[in-house]
XYZ file of C-alpha atoms in Angstrom:
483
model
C 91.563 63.620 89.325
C 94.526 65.395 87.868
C 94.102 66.079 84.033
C 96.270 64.319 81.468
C 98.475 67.625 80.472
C 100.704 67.564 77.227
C 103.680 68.761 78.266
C 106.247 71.053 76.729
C 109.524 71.960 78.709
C 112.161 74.776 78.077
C 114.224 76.889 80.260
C 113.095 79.358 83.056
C 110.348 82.049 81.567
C 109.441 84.813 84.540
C 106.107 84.505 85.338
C 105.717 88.359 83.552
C 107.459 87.328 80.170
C 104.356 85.181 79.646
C 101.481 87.246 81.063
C 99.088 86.694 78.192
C 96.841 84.476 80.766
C 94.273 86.811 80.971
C 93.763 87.501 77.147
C 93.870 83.864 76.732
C 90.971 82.514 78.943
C 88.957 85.888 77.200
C 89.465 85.341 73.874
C 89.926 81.390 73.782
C 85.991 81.399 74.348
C 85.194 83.550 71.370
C 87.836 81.195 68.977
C 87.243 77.998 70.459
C 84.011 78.110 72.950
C 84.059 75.691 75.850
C 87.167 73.184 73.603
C 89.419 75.028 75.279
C 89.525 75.764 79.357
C 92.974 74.591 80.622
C 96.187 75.440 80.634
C 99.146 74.821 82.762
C 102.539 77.293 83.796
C 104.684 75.786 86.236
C 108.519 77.273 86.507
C 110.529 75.673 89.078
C 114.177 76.440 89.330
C 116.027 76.490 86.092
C 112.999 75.057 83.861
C 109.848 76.072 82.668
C 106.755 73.053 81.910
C 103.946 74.186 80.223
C 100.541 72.447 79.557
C 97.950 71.846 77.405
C 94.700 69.456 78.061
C 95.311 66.410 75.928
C 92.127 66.122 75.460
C 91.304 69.393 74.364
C 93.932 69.476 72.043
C 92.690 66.051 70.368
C 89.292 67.722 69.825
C 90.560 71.452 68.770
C 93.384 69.652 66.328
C 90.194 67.617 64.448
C 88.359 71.261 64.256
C 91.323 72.948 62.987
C 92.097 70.209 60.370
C 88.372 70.144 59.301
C 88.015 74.013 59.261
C 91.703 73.666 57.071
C 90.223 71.147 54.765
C 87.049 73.673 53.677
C 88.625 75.964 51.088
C 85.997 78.627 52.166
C 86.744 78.736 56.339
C 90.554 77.798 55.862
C 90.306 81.054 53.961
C 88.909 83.351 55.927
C 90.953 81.562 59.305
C 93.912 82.505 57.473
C 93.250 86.026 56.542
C 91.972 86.414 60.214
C 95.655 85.226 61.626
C 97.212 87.313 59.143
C 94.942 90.490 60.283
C 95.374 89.747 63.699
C 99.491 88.900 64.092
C 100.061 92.265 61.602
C 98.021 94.496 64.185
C 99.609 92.707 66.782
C 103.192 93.788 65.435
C 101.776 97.256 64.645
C 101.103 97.928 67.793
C 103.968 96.739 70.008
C 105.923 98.771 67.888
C 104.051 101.790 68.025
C 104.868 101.261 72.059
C 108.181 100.367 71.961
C 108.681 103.574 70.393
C 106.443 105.604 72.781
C 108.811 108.162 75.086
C 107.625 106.503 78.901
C 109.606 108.410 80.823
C 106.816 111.194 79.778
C 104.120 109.323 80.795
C 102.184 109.635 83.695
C 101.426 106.609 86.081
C 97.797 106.641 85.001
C 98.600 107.039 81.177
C 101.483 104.239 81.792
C 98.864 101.587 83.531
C 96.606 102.580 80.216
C 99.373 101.917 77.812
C 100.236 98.066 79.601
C 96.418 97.734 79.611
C 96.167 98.243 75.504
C 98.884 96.853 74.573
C 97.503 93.492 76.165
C 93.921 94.227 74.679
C 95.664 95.344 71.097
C 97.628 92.068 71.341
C 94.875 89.364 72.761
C 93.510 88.141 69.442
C 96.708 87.255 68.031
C 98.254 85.740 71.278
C 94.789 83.830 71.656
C 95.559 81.728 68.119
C 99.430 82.310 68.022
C 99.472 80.229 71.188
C 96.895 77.497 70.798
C 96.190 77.235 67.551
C 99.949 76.813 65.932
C 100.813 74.186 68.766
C 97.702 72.016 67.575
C 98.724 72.367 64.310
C 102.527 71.232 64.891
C 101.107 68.322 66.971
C 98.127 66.909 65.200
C 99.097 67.883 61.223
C 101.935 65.542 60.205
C 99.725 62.539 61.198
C 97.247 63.622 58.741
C 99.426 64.451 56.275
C 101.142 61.238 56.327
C 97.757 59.585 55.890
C 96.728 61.835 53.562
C 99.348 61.244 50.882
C 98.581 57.678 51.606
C 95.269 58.556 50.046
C 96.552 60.560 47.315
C 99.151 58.055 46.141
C 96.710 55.246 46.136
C 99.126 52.666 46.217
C 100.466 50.264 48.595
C 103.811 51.931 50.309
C 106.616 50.382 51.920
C 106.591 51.462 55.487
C 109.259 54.052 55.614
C 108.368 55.614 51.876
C 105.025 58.004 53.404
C 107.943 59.528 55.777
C 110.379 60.459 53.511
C 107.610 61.782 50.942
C 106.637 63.949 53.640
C 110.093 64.994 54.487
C 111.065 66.208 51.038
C 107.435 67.804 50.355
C 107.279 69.824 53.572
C 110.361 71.750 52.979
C 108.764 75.427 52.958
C 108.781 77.189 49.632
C 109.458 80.299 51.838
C 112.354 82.220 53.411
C 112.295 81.917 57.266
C 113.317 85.287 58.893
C 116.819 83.355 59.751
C 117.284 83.002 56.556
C 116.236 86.450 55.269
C 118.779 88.075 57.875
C 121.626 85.610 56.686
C 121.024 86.714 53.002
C 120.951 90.224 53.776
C 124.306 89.820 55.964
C 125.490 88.466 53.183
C 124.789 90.918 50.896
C 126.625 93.093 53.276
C 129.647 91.416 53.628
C 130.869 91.512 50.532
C 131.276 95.499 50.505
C 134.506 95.928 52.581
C 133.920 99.921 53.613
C 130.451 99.275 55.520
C 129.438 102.373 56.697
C 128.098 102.800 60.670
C 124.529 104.073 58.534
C 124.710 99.759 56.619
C 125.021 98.597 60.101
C 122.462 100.519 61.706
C 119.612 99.989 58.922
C 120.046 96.036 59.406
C 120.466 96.106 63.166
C 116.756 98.326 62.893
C 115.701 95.479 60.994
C 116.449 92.641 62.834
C 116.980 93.561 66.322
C 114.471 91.183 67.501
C 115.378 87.934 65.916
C 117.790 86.483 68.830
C 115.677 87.148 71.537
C 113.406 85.012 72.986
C 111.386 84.135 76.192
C 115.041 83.259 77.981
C 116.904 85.538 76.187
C 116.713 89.546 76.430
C 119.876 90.924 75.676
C 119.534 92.875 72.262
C 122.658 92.821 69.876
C 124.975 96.034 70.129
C 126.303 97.659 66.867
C 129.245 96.113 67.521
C 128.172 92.539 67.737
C 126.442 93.022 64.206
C 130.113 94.197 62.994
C 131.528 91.159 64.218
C 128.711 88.648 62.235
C 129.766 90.425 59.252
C 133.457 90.062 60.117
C 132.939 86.683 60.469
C 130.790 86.589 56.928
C 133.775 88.464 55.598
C 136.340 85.711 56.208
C 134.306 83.092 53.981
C 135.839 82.871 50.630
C 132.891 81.202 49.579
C 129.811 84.072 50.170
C 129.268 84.665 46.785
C 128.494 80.947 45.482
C 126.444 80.498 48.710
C 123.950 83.701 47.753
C 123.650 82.259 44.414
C 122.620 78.824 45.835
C 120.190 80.916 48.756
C 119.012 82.593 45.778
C 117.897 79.283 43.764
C 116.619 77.843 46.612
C 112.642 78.298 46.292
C 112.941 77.389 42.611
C 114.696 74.056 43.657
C 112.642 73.232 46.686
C 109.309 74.196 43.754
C 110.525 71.814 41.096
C 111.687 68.744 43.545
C 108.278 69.034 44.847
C 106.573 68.740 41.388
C 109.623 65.357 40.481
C 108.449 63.723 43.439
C 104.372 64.851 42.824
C 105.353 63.288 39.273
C 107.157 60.268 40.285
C 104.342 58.866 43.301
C 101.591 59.757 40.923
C 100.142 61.882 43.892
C 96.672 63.333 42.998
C 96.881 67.630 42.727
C 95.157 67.875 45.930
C 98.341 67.799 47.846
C 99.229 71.075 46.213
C 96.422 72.486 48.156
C 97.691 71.166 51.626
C 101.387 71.950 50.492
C 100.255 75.933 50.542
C 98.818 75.370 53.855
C 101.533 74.156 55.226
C 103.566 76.852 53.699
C 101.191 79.512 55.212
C 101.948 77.893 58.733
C 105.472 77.959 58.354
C 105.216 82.062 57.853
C 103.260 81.890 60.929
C 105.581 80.172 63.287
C 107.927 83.882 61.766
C 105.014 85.820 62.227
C 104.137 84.656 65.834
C 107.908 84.869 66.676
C 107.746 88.772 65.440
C 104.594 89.332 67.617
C 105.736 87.847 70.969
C 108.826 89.204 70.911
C 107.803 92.865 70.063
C 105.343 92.561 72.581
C 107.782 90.699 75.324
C 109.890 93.963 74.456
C 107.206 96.676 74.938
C 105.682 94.962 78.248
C 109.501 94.790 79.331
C 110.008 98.694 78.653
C 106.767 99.519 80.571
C 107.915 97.179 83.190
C 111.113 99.170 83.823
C 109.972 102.167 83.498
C 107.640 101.102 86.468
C 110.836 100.265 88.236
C 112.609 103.102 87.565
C 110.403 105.121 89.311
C 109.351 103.006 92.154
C 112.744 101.874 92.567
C 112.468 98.216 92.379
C 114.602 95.574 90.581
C 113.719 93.916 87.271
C 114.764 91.042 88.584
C 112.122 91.131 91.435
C 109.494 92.693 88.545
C 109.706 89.815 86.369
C 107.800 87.540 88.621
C 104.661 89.927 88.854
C 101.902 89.428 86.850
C 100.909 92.641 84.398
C 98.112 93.064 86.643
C 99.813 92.878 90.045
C 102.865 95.842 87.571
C 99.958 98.175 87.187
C 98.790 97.742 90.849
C 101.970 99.244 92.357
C 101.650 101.768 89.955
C 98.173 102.423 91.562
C 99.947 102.289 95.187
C 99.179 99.434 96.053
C 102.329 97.651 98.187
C 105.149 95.358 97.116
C 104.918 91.880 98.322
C 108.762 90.865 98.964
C 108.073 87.458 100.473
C 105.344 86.481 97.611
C 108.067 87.515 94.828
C 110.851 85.229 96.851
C 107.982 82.566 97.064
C 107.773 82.844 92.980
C 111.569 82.605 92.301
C 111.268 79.168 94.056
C 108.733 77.683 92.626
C 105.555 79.155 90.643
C 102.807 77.775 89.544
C 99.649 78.788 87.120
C 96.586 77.108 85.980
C 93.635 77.733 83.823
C 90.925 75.929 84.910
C 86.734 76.130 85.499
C 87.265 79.993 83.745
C 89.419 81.151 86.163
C 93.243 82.031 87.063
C 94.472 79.779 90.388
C 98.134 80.341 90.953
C 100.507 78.992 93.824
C 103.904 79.390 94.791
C 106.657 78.406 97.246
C 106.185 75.538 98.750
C 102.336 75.244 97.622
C 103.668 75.612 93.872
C 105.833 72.331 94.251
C 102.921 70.233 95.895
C 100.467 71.360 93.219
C 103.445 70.723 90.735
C 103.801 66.687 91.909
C 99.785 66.703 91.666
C 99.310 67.927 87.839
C 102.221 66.101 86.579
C 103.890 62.808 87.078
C 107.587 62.638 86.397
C 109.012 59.346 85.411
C 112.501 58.305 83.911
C 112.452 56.291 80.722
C 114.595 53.161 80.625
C 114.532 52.588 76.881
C 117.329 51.699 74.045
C 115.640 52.765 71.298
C 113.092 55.292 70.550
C 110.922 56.742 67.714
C 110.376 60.569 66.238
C 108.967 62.551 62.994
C 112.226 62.575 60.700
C 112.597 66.771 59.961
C 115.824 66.732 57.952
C 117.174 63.487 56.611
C 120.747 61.842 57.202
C 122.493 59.328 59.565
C 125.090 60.168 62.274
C 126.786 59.078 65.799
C 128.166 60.881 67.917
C 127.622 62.063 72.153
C 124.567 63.819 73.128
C 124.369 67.188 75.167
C 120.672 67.217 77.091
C 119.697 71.476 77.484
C 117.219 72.113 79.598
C 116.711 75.804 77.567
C 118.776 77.716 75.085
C 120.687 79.612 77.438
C 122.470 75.298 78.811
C 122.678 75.021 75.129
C 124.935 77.982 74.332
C 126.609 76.763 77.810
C 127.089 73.220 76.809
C 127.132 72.607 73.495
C 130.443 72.063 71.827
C 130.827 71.152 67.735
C 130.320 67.631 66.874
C 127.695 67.482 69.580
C 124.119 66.151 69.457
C 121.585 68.750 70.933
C 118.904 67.248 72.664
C 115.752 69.607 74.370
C 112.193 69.914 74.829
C 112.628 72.074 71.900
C 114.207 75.152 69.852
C 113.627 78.830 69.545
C 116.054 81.612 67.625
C 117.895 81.229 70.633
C 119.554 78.083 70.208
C 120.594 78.972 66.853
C 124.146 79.467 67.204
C 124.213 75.939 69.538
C 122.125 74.775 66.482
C 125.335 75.735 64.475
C 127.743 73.707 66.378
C 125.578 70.222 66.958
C 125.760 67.623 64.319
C 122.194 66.728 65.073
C 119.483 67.579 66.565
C 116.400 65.583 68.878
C 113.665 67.346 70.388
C 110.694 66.253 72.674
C 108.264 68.165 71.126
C 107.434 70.088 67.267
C 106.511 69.039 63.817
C 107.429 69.361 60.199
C 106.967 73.092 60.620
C 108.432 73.887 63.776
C 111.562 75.609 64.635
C 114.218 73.037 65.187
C 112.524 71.389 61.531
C 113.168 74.117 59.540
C 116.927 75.292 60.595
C 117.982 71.952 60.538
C 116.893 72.210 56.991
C 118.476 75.755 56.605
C 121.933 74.396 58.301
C 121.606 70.737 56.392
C 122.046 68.899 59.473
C 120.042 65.640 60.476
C 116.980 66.067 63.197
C 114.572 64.511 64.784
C 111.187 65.504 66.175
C 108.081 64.846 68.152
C 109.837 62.448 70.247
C 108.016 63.024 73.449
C 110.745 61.558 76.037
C 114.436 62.305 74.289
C 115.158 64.658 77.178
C 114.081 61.840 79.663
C 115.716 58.955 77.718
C 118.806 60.272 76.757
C 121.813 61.292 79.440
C 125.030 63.493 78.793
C 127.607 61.557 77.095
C 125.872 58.732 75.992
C 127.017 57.541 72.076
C 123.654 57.229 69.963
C 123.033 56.866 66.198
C 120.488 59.727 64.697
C 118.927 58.199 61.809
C 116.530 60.719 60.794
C 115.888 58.877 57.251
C 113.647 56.199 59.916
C 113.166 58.853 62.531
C 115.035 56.592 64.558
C 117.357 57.374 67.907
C 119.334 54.176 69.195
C 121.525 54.387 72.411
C 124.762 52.411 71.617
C 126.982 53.227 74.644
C 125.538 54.614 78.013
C 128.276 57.160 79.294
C 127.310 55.679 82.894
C 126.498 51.919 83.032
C 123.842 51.484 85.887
């Protein structure tokens, strides 16, 4: 019997991008026991599906909230995450930095070895833990300010509470780089030394599992050209600059007005804590991605293979041609097809080819949805209609998505920021009130909804639908093409 996976969907991820399989089924016994065991990779094509157990993730999402709701262990589980993302960070660095070409091949299989073991806590609760939470904590927040307001609600009231509470009293990274570019922008004679110090800064905060390509000097030059051209940068760093104090005292006006008992305070800092996460675990795997990359072409370099062809390796099967062991063409042709991975029983199965699209149809059941009207978490309030653009990925977004459109996907990373910047709205499959897509739709005051589950399966190119993310609600008015 197949196992009921949850599914989340982006664009293709090499099988090597995501090599943290290993650490995973190590360290998700010491974090979580025997509540965790399964886990799903399957990239076929031009998409990526990735699964969880749903039943695992209904028992570890009632452990998390209960270990979030004692003061004492939601103390300590922070500080751990904390520890263990900052070390992470520390050390990817510390190897992007280190001079490879120096290296010998034992001393460069040692380095991809530690910088998996230096990274494995982190990864362990960056990539279970902060998924539960997006899934299973707006449910029980909505019922919890239920509680707290201890009054009868209409049905739509609990939503928009939650809306206008979860906005995070914190500055994503986004919105720290914006700020600083900013800042920039107004001096007209930018030195190449201004440039350099913020492009040292940031240089990460684009990438993403799809996306590699790291911004050039001149690319930073142009986003402060274009900065430069707004004759309205100095008002809008005044208003970035209020914006904690505002988001701090609407918070306390609506605490006021509900009558909501001080205990939501409590669960408003957690959910500010998780919001620096989803930053903090977006730091992490991306220094990391770039440090396993570097050791990855250094290992081409001198064995004279393609990245291309390297990406599909597992770290394992990298550090095995560096022992001398030979490279498999026809498996790595097999992979580009069609790969699949699966955590299961404590141990790694894997398939690919034609065996990776037959276990595909066996773990998960693809059906269309035939619906007019569907239901979400509302992220950022406001009402519009317009076309939708369905991107399987950030790198269709950028492709397809033209202003005025309505981005629909599994869900968002950094990448689909500047297609973020050109929708008028935004629906996603998957995420919560402090997920990506949630909290630049905030930044960019755009509406967007959530959590869906099936937009991406619903929705077509072209059709005309109304967003009402005050209800959460998508309706299909026109289908571009009438069956």
């Amino acid at each position: 019997m197949a196992n009921k996976w949850l599914i989340f969907t982006r664009g293709t991820v090499p099988l090597y991008r995501l090599d943290m399989f290993d650490q995973l089924l190590k360290f998700s016994k010491k974090f979580y026991g025997n509540d965790f065991s399964r886990l799903l990779y399957i990239n076929e094509g031009n998409k990526l599906w990735w699964g969880l157990d749903e039943n695992e993730v209904n028992i570890l999402g009632k452990k998390l909230i209960k270990t979030l709701s004692d003061k004492n262990k939601s103390k300590k589980h922070i500080s751990n995450y904390r520890e263990y993302l900052k070390e992470a960070i520390k050390f990817s660095e510390k190897a992007i930095k280190a001079d490879l070409t120096k290296l010998s091949k034992i001393r460069l299989i040692k380095l991809s070895k530690k910088l998996d073991e230096e990274t494995a806590k982190a990864g362990t609760l960056a990539n279970i833990d902060l998924d539960i939470f997006d899934i299973v904590f707006e449910d029980f927040f909505e019922d919890k300010i239920k509680e707290l307001i201890g009054i009868k609600c209409n049905q739509n009231e609990p939503e928009k509470i939650i809306r206008k509470l979860s906005i995070p009293v914190v500055f994503s990274f986004i919105a720290k780089e914006q700020i600083e570019l900013m800042n920039l922008s107004l001096n007209k004679k930018l030195s190449e030394k201004d440039i350099k110090e913020i492009s040292e800064k940031y240089w990460w905060t684009n990438l993403g599992w799809e996306n590699i390509k790291t911004r050039t000097l001149d690319d930073w030059k142009e986003l402060i050209k274009e900065y430069q051209k707004d004759d309205k940068l100095q008002e809008k760093i005044k208003e970035f600059k209020k914006r904690n104090k505002r988001i701090l005292l609407e918070r306390k006006m609506i605490i006021k007005k509900y009558k909501i008992k001080k205990e939501i305070n409590y669960w408003l800092k957690i959910l500010d804590e998780y919001t620096l996460f989803h930053d903090w675990r977006k730091e992490y795997q991306i220094k990391w991605l770039s440090a396993s990359r570097e050791i990855m072409l250094e290992t081409g370099r001198r064995l004279g293979l393609s990245a291309d062809d390297l990406d599909w390796l597992r770290h394992k099967e990298l550090c095995g041609l560096l022992e001398g062991k030979p490279f498999n063409e026809a498996e790595i042709k097999r992979r580009k097809e069609a790969v699949c991975l699966k955590i299961s029983e404590g141990k790694i199965s894997i398939w690919s080819g034609n065996n990776a699209l037959l276990q595909h149809k066996k773990e998960i059941k693809e059906k269309e949805e035939i619906l007019n009207e569907f239901k979400g978490k509302s992220a950022n309030g406001g009402i519009v209609t317009a076309r939708v653009k369905v991107c399987n990925g950030a790198a269709e977004a950028l492709r397809k998505i033209e202003k005025g459109d309505i981005l629909v996907t599994g869900m968002t990373v950094p990448d689909h920021v500047p297609a973020m910047k050109k929708a008028t709205a935004i629906i996603t499959n998957e995420g919560g009130i402090t997920c990506h897509a949630a909290i630049v739709s905030r930044e960019l005051g755009i509406p967007c909804i959530v959590g869906t589950k099936i937009a991406t399966k619903v929705l077509k190119d072209g059709d005309l639908v109304e967003v009402d993310a005050e209800r959460g609600i998508v309706k299909i008015l026109e289908r571009k093409n009438k069956k």
